[in-house]
């Protein structure tokens, strides 16, 4: 930090809380729990999600989109997951993901904020690149 500014980065308790919230989100995602997944998003018209070939603005669009989606392919694996926290109320989670037999590598970024009801995603971005060299062991 410059000019005497101080920020508590990656406080262990905050990292543990966000890690647990992210794990709950991922579990809901891979088990096709639409309500569970959308429950991790901020209930606001200002919540934004950019998907691979889609875009939602606001929690209602996210809920409607999620309800129409088929289950994820089996075998989703995450790698290079990073959780960075700033203070006790804001975090960024980035991860890569892949599916067996698919050469594409997915990229996922989520901004999380602590609200009175708990940690919620306020912004998310998902993309894929056809780059097998980004996979572990490649």
mmCIF file with all atom_site columns, C-alpha atoms in Angstrom:
data_model
loop_
_atom_site.group_PDB
_atom_site.id
_atom_site.type_symbol
_atom_site.label_atom_id
_atom_site.label_alt_id
_atom_site.label_comp_id
_atom_site.label_asym_id
_atom_site.label_entity_id
_atom_site.label_seq_id
_atom_site.pdbx_PDB_ins_code
_atom_site.Cartn_x
_atom_site.Cartn_y
_atom_site.Cartn_z
_atom_site.occupancy
_atom_site.B_iso_or_equiv
_atom_site.pdbx_formal_charge
_atom_site.auth_seq_id
_atom_site.auth_comp_id
_atom_site.auth_asym_id
_atom_site.auth_atom_id
_atom_site.pdbx_PDB_model_num
ATOM 1   C CA . UNK A 1 1   ? 0.000   0.000   0.000   1.00 0.00 ? 1   UNK A CA 1
ATOM 2   C CA . UNK A 1 2   ? 1.126   3.509   -0.677  1.00 0.00 ? 2   UNK A CA 1
ATOM 3   C CA . UNK A 1 3   ? 0.752   6.759   1.219   1.00 0.00 ? 3   UNK A CA 1
ATOM 4   C CA . UNK A 1 4   ? 0.254   4.992   4.530   1.00 0.00 ? 4   UNK A CA 1
ATOM 5   C CA . UNK A 1 5   ? -2.938  3.232   3.375   1.00 0.00 ? 5   UNK A CA 1
ATOM 6   C CA . UNK A 1 6   ? -3.582  -0.079  5.085   1.00 0.00 ? 6   UNK A CA 1
ATOM 7   C CA . UNK A 1 7   ? -5.741  -2.919  3.857   1.00 0.00 ? 7   UNK A CA 1
ATOM 8   C CA . UNK A 1 8   ? -6.108  -6.311  5.456   1.00 0.00 ? 8   UNK A CA 1
ATOM 9   C CA . UNK A 1 9   ? -5.582  -8.723  2.583   1.00 0.00 ? 9   UNK A CA 1
ATOM 10  C CA . UNK A 1 10  ? -6.283  -12.465 2.837   1.00 0.00 ? 10  UNK A CA 1
ATOM 11  C CA . UNK A 1 11  ? -7.221  -12.576 6.497   1.00 0.00 ? 11  UNK A CA 1
ATOM 12  C CA . UNK A 1 12  ? -7.429  -16.312 7.320   1.00 0.00 ? 12  UNK A CA 1
ATOM 13  C CA . UNK A 1 13  ? -10.972 -16.153 8.762   1.00 0.00 ? 13  UNK A CA 1
ATOM 14  C CA . UNK A 1 14  ? -12.288 -14.210 5.770   1.00 0.00 ? 14  UNK A CA 1
ATOM 15  C CA . UNK A 1 15  ? -10.578 -16.547 3.301   1.00 0.00 ? 15  UNK A CA 1
ATOM 16  C CA . UNK A 1 16  ? -12.113 -19.530 5.137   1.00 0.00 ? 16  UNK A CA 1
ATOM 17  C CA . UNK A 1 17  ? -15.602 -17.989 4.961   1.00 0.00 ? 17  UNK A CA 1
ATOM 18  C CA . UNK A 1 18  ? -15.356 -17.252 1.234   1.00 0.00 ? 18  UNK A CA 1
ATOM 19  C CA . UNK A 1 19  ? -13.852 -20.691 0.581   1.00 0.00 ? 19  UNK A CA 1
ATOM 20  C CA . UNK A 1 20  ? -16.879 -22.274 2.266   1.00 0.00 ? 20  UNK A CA 1
ATOM 21  C CA . UNK A 1 21  ? -19.329 -20.075 0.338   1.00 0.00 ? 21  UNK A CA 1
ATOM 22  C CA . UNK A 1 22  ? -17.599 -20.859 -2.964  1.00 0.00 ? 22  UNK A CA 1
ATOM 23  C CA . UNK A 1 23  ? -17.643 -24.595 -2.168  1.00 0.00 ? 23  UNK A CA 1
ATOM 24  C CA . UNK A 1 24  ? -21.387 -24.380 -1.468  1.00 0.00 ? 24  UNK A CA 1
ATOM 25  C CA . UNK A 1 25  ? -21.954 -22.583 -4.755  1.00 0.00 ? 25  UNK A CA 1
ATOM 26  C CA . UNK A 1 26  ? -19.921 -25.169 -6.671  1.00 0.00 ? 26  UNK A CA 1
ATOM 27  C CA . UNK A 1 27  ? -21.792 -28.044 -5.009  1.00 0.00 ? 27  UNK A CA 1
ATOM 28  C CA . UNK A 1 28  ? -25.133 -26.501 -5.972  1.00 0.00 ? 28  UNK A CA 1
ATOM 29  C CA . UNK A 1 29  ? -23.856 -25.977 -9.524  1.00 0.00 ? 29  UNK A CA 1
ATOM 30  C CA . UNK A 1 30  ? -22.661 -29.544 -10.109 1.00 0.00 ? 30  UNK A CA 1
ATOM 31  C CA . UNK A 1 31  ? -25.769 -31.082 -8.499  1.00 0.00 ? 31  UNK A CA 1
ATOM 32  C CA . UNK A 1 32  ? -28.058 -28.966 -10.702 1.00 0.00 ? 32  UNK A CA 1
ATOM 33  C CA . UNK A 1 33  ? -29.628 -27.181 -7.722  1.00 0.00 ? 33  UNK A CA 1
ATOM 34  C CA . UNK A 1 34  ? -30.917 -24.081 -9.552  1.00 0.00 ? 34  UNK A CA 1
ATOM 35  C CA . UNK A 1 35  ? -32.331 -22.430 -6.439  1.00 0.00 ? 35  UNK A CA 1
ATOM 36  C CA . UNK A 1 36  ? -29.168 -23.176 -4.508  1.00 0.00 ? 36  UNK A CA 1
ATOM 37  C CA . UNK A 1 37  ? -26.981 -21.629 -7.202  1.00 0.00 ? 37  UNK A CA 1
ATOM 38  C CA . UNK A 1 38  ? -29.039 -18.468 -7.504  1.00 0.00 ? 38  UNK A CA 1
ATOM 39  C CA . UNK A 1 39  ? -29.201 -18.209 -3.721  1.00 0.00 ? 39  UNK A CA 1
ATOM 40  C CA . UNK A 1 40  ? -25.508 -17.362 -3.773  1.00 0.00 ? 40  UNK A CA 1
ATOM 41  C CA . UNK A 1 41  ? -26.125 -14.278 -5.928  1.00 0.00 ? 41  UNK A CA 1
ATOM 42  C CA . UNK A 1 42  ? -26.912 -10.825 -4.548  1.00 0.00 ? 42  UNK A CA 1
ATOM 43  C CA . UNK A 1 43  ? -30.664 -10.267 -4.739  1.00 0.00 ? 43  UNK A CA 1
ATOM 44  C CA . UNK A 1 44  ? -30.447 -7.062  -6.739  1.00 0.00 ? 44  UNK A CA 1
ATOM 45  C CA . UNK A 1 45  ? -31.229 -5.686  -10.193 1.00 0.00 ? 45  UNK A CA 1
ATOM 46  C CA . UNK A 1 46  ? -27.553 -4.601  -10.235 1.00 0.00 ? 46  UNK A CA 1
ATOM 47  C CA . UNK A 1 47  ? -26.134 -8.133  -10.117 1.00 0.00 ? 47  UNK A CA 1
ATOM 48  C CA . UNK A 1 48  ? -24.413 -9.043  -13.396 1.00 0.00 ? 48  UNK A CA 1
ATOM 49  C CA . UNK A 1 49  ? -23.411 -12.395 -14.858 1.00 0.00 ? 49  UNK A CA 1
ATOM 50  C CA . UNK A 1 50  ? -21.566 -12.790 -18.153 1.00 0.00 ? 50  UNK A CA 1
ATOM 51  C CA . UNK A 1 51  ? -21.646 -16.380 -19.391 1.00 0.00 ? 51  UNK A CA 1
ATOM 52  C CA . UNK A 1 52  ? -19.979 -18.210 -22.242 1.00 0.00 ? 52  UNK A CA 1
ATOM 53  C CA . UNK A 1 53  ? -22.670 -17.221 -24.739 1.00 0.00 ? 53  UNK A CA 1
ATOM 54  C CA . UNK A 1 54  ? -25.106 -15.291 -22.579 1.00 0.00 ? 54  UNK A CA 1
ATOM 55  C CA . UNK A 1 55  ? -25.528 -12.275 -20.317 1.00 0.00 ? 55  UNK A CA 1
ATOM 56  C CA . UNK A 1 56  ? -27.840 -11.593 -17.408 1.00 0.00 ? 56  UNK A CA 1
ATOM 57  C CA . UNK A 1 57  ? -28.440 -8.271  -15.678 1.00 0.00 ? 57  UNK A CA 1
ATOM 58  C CA . UNK A 1 58  ? -30.273 -8.505  -12.385 1.00 0.00 ? 58  UNK A CA 1
ATOM 59  C CA . UNK A 1 59  ? -31.186 -11.383 -10.135 1.00 0.00 ? 59  UNK A CA 1
ATOM 60  C CA . UNK A 1 60  ? -34.447 -12.126 -11.967 1.00 0.00 ? 60  UNK A CA 1
ATOM 61  C CA . UNK A 1 61  ? -32.645 -12.640 -15.289 1.00 0.00 ? 61  UNK A CA 1
ATOM 62  C CA . UNK A 1 62  ? -30.094 -14.857 -13.529 1.00 0.00 ? 62  UNK A CA 1
ATOM 63  C CA . UNK A 1 63  ? -32.870 -16.934 -11.919 1.00 0.00 ? 63  UNK A CA 1
ATOM 64  C CA . UNK A 1 64  ? -34.790 -17.283 -15.202 1.00 0.00 ? 64  UNK A CA 1
ATOM 65  C CA . UNK A 1 65  ? -31.669 -18.221 -17.155 1.00 0.00 ? 65  UNK A CA 1
ATOM 66  C CA . UNK A 1 66  ? -30.535 -20.774 -14.558 1.00 0.00 ? 66  UNK A CA 1
ATOM 67  C CA . UNK A 1 67  ? -33.959 -22.486 -14.507 1.00 0.00 ? 67  UNK A CA 1
ATOM 68  C CA . UNK A 1 68  ? -33.707 -23.079 -18.278 1.00 0.00 ? 68  UNK A CA 1
ATOM 69  C CA . UNK A 1 69  ? -30.216 -24.574 -18.229 1.00 0.00 ? 69  UNK A CA 1
ATOM 70  C CA . UNK A 1 70  ? -29.557 -28.301 -18.517 1.00 0.00 ? 70  UNK A CA 1
ATOM 71  C CA . UNK A 1 71  ? -27.309 -29.942 -15.932 1.00 0.00 ? 71  UNK A CA 1
ATOM 72  C CA . UNK A 1 72  ? -23.578 -29.485 -16.312 1.00 0.00 ? 72  UNK A CA 1
ATOM 73  C CA . UNK A 1 73  ? -21.708 -32.308 -18.029 1.00 0.00 ? 73  UNK A CA 1
ATOM 74  C CA . UNK A 1 74  ? -20.426 -34.855 -15.507 1.00 0.00 ? 74  UNK A CA 1
ATOM 75  C CA . UNK A 1 75  ? -16.868 -34.727 -14.224 1.00 0.00 ? 75  UNK A CA 1
ATOM 76  C CA . UNK A 1 76  ? -16.354 -30.964 -13.874 1.00 0.00 ? 76  UNK A CA 1
ATOM 77  C CA . UNK A 1 77  ? -12.932 -30.352 -12.348 1.00 0.00 ? 77  UNK A CA 1
ATOM 78  C CA . UNK A 1 78  ? -11.656 -27.089 -10.942 1.00 0.00 ? 78  UNK A CA 1
ATOM 79  C CA . UNK A 1 79  ? -7.997  -26.122 -10.920 1.00 0.00 ? 79  UNK A CA 1
ATOM 80  C CA . UNK A 1 80  ? -5.868  -23.108 -10.076 1.00 0.00 ? 80  UNK A CA 1
ATOM 81  C CA . UNK A 1 81  ? -8.596  -21.734 -7.811  1.00 0.00 ? 81  UNK A CA 1
ATOM 82  C CA . UNK A 1 82  ? -7.543  -18.526 -6.104  1.00 0.00 ? 82  UNK A CA 1
ATOM 83  C CA . UNK A 1 83  ? -9.378  -16.638 -3.399  1.00 0.00 ? 83  UNK A CA 1
ATOM 84  C CA . UNK A 1 84  ? -8.247  -13.117 -2.573  1.00 0.00 ? 84  UNK A CA 1
ATOM 85  C CA . UNK A 1 85  ? -9.953  -11.133 0.165   1.00 0.00 ? 85  UNK A CA 1
ATOM 86  C CA . UNK A 1 86  ? -9.732  -7.424  0.832   1.00 0.00 ? 86  UNK A CA 1
ATOM 87  C CA . UNK A 1 87  ? -10.773 -6.398  4.297   1.00 0.00 ? 87  UNK A CA 1
ATOM 88  C CA . UNK A 1 88  ? -13.500 -8.562  5.789   1.00 0.00 ? 88  UNK A CA 1
ATOM 89  C CA . UNK A 1 89  ? -16.314 -7.862  3.331   1.00 0.00 ? 89  UNK A CA 1
ATOM 90  C CA . UNK A 1 90  ? -15.005 -8.243  -0.241  1.00 0.00 ? 90  UNK A CA 1
ATOM 91  C CA . UNK A 1 91  ? -13.378 -11.078 -2.176  1.00 0.00 ? 91  UNK A CA 1
ATOM 92  C CA . UNK A 1 92  ? -12.512 -12.179 -5.683  1.00 0.00 ? 92  UNK A CA 1
ATOM 93  C CA . UNK A 1 93  ? -12.544 -15.854 -6.641  1.00 0.00 ? 93  UNK A CA 1
ATOM 94  C CA . UNK A 1 94  ? -10.955 -17.052 -9.861  1.00 0.00 ? 94  UNK A CA 1
ATOM 95  C CA . UNK A 1 95  ? -10.775 -20.612 -11.074 1.00 0.00 ? 95  UNK A CA 1
ATOM 96  C CA . UNK A 1 96  ? -10.262 -22.656 -14.193 1.00 0.00 ? 96  UNK A CA 1
ATOM 97  C CA . UNK A 1 97  ? -12.496 -25.620 -14.993 1.00 0.00 ? 97  UNK A CA 1
ATOM 98  C CA . UNK A 1 98  ? -12.600 -28.491 -17.434 1.00 0.00 ? 98  UNK A CA 1
ATOM 99  C CA . UNK A 1 99  ? -14.743 -31.467 -18.368 1.00 0.00 ? 99  UNK A CA 1
ATOM 100 C CA . UNK A 1 100 ? -13.462 -34.907 -19.362 1.00 0.00 ? 100 UNK A CA 1
ATOM 101 C CA . UNK A 1 101 ? -13.112 -35.294 -23.122 1.00 0.00 ? 101 UNK A CA 1
ATOM 102 C CA . UNK A 1 102 ? -13.456 -31.561 -23.788 1.00 0.00 ? 102 UNK A CA 1
ATOM 103 C CA . UNK A 1 103 ? -10.390 -29.614 -24.911 1.00 0.00 ? 103 UNK A CA 1
ATOM 104 C CA . UNK A 1 104 ? -11.832 -26.269 -23.830 1.00 0.00 ? 104 UNK A CA 1
ATOM 105 C CA . UNK A 1 105 ? -10.678 -24.730 -20.591 1.00 0.00 ? 105 UNK A CA 1
ATOM 106 C CA . UNK A 1 106 ? -13.212 -22.650 -18.717 1.00 0.00 ? 106 UNK A CA 1
ATOM 107 C CA . UNK A 1 107 ? -12.377 -19.506 -16.804 1.00 0.00 ? 107 UNK A CA 1
ATOM 108 C CA . UNK A 1 108 ? -14.546 -18.192 -14.006 1.00 0.00 ? 108 UNK A CA 1
ATOM 109 C CA . UNK A 1 109 ? -14.292 -14.992 -11.979 1.00 0.00 ? 109 UNK A CA 1
ATOM 110 C CA . UNK A 1 110 ? -16.645 -14.011 -9.180  1.00 0.00 ? 110 UNK A CA 1
ATOM 111 C CA . UNK A 1 111 ? -16.742 -10.893 -7.022  1.00 0.00 ? 111 UNK A CA 1
ATOM 112 C CA . UNK A 1 112 ? -18.172 -11.699 -3.586  1.00 0.00 ? 112 UNK A CA 1
ATOM 113 C CA . UNK A 1 113 ? -19.422 -9.236  -0.965  1.00 0.00 ? 113 UNK A CA 1
ATOM 114 C CA . UNK A 1 114 ? -20.473 -9.907  2.613   1.00 0.00 ? 114 UNK A CA 1
ATOM 115 C CA . UNK A 1 115 ? -24.057 -8.861  3.321   1.00 0.00 ? 115 UNK A CA 1
ATOM 116 C CA . UNK A 1 116 ? -26.047 -9.307  6.561   1.00 0.00 ? 116 UNK A CA 1
ATOM 117 C CA . UNK A 1 117 ? -27.425 -12.559 5.034   1.00 0.00 ? 117 UNK A CA 1
ATOM 118 C CA . UNK A 1 118 ? -23.919 -13.824 4.203   1.00 0.00 ? 118 UNK A CA 1
ATOM 119 C CA . UNK A 1 119 ? -21.504 -13.865 1.280   1.00 0.00 ? 119 UNK A CA 1
ATOM 120 C CA . UNK A 1 120 ? -23.088 -13.213 -2.118  1.00 0.00 ? 120 UNK A CA 1
ATOM 121 C CA . UNK A 1 121 ? -21.807 -12.987 -5.693  1.00 0.00 ? 121 UNK A CA 1
ATOM 122 C CA . UNK A 1 122 ? -22.288 -9.459  -7.029  1.00 0.00 ? 122 UNK A CA 1
ATOM 123 C CA . UNK A 1 123 ? -20.637 -10.025 -10.397 1.00 0.00 ? 123 UNK A CA 1
ATOM 124 C CA . UNK A 1 124 ? -19.605 -13.141 -12.325 1.00 0.00 ? 124 UNK A CA 1
ATOM 125 C CA . UNK A 1 125 ? -17.865 -13.838 -15.618 1.00 0.00 ? 125 UNK A CA 1
ATOM 126 C CA . UNK A 1 126 ? -17.475 -17.235 -17.290 1.00 0.00 ? 126 UNK A CA 1
ATOM 127 C CA . UNK A 1 127 ? -15.608 -17.917 -20.523 1.00 0.00 ? 127 UNK A CA 1
ATOM 128 C CA . UNK A 1 128 ? -13.941 -20.798 -22.347 1.00 0.00 ? 128 UNK A CA 1
ATOM 129 C CA . UNK A 1 129 ? -10.869 -21.072 -24.512 1.00 0.00 ? 129 UNK A CA 1
ATOM 130 C CA . UNK A 1 130 ? -9.923  -24.081 -26.668 1.00 0.00 ? 130 UNK A CA 1
ATOM 131 C CA . UNK A 1 131 ? -6.517  -24.419 -25.041 1.00 0.00 ? 131 UNK A CA 1
ATOM 132 C CA . UNK A 1 132 ? -5.587  -27.779 -23.659 1.00 0.00 ? 132 UNK A CA 1
ATOM 133 C CA . UNK A 1 133 ? -2.162  -26.453 -22.676 1.00 0.00 ? 133 UNK A CA 1
ATOM 134 C CA . UNK A 1 134 ? -3.849  -24.574 -19.801 1.00 0.00 ? 134 UNK A CA 1
ATOM 135 C CA . UNK A 1 135 ? -4.946  -27.857 -18.228 1.00 0.00 ? 135 UNK A CA 1
ATOM 136 C CA . UNK A 1 136 ? -2.940  -29.357 -15.374 1.00 0.00 ? 136 UNK A CA 1
ATOM 137 C CA . UNK A 1 137 ? -0.534  -31.974 -16.635 1.00 0.00 ? 137 UNK A CA 1
ATOM 138 C CA . UNK A 1 138 ? -0.658  -30.704 -20.225 1.00 0.00 ? 138 UNK A CA 1
#
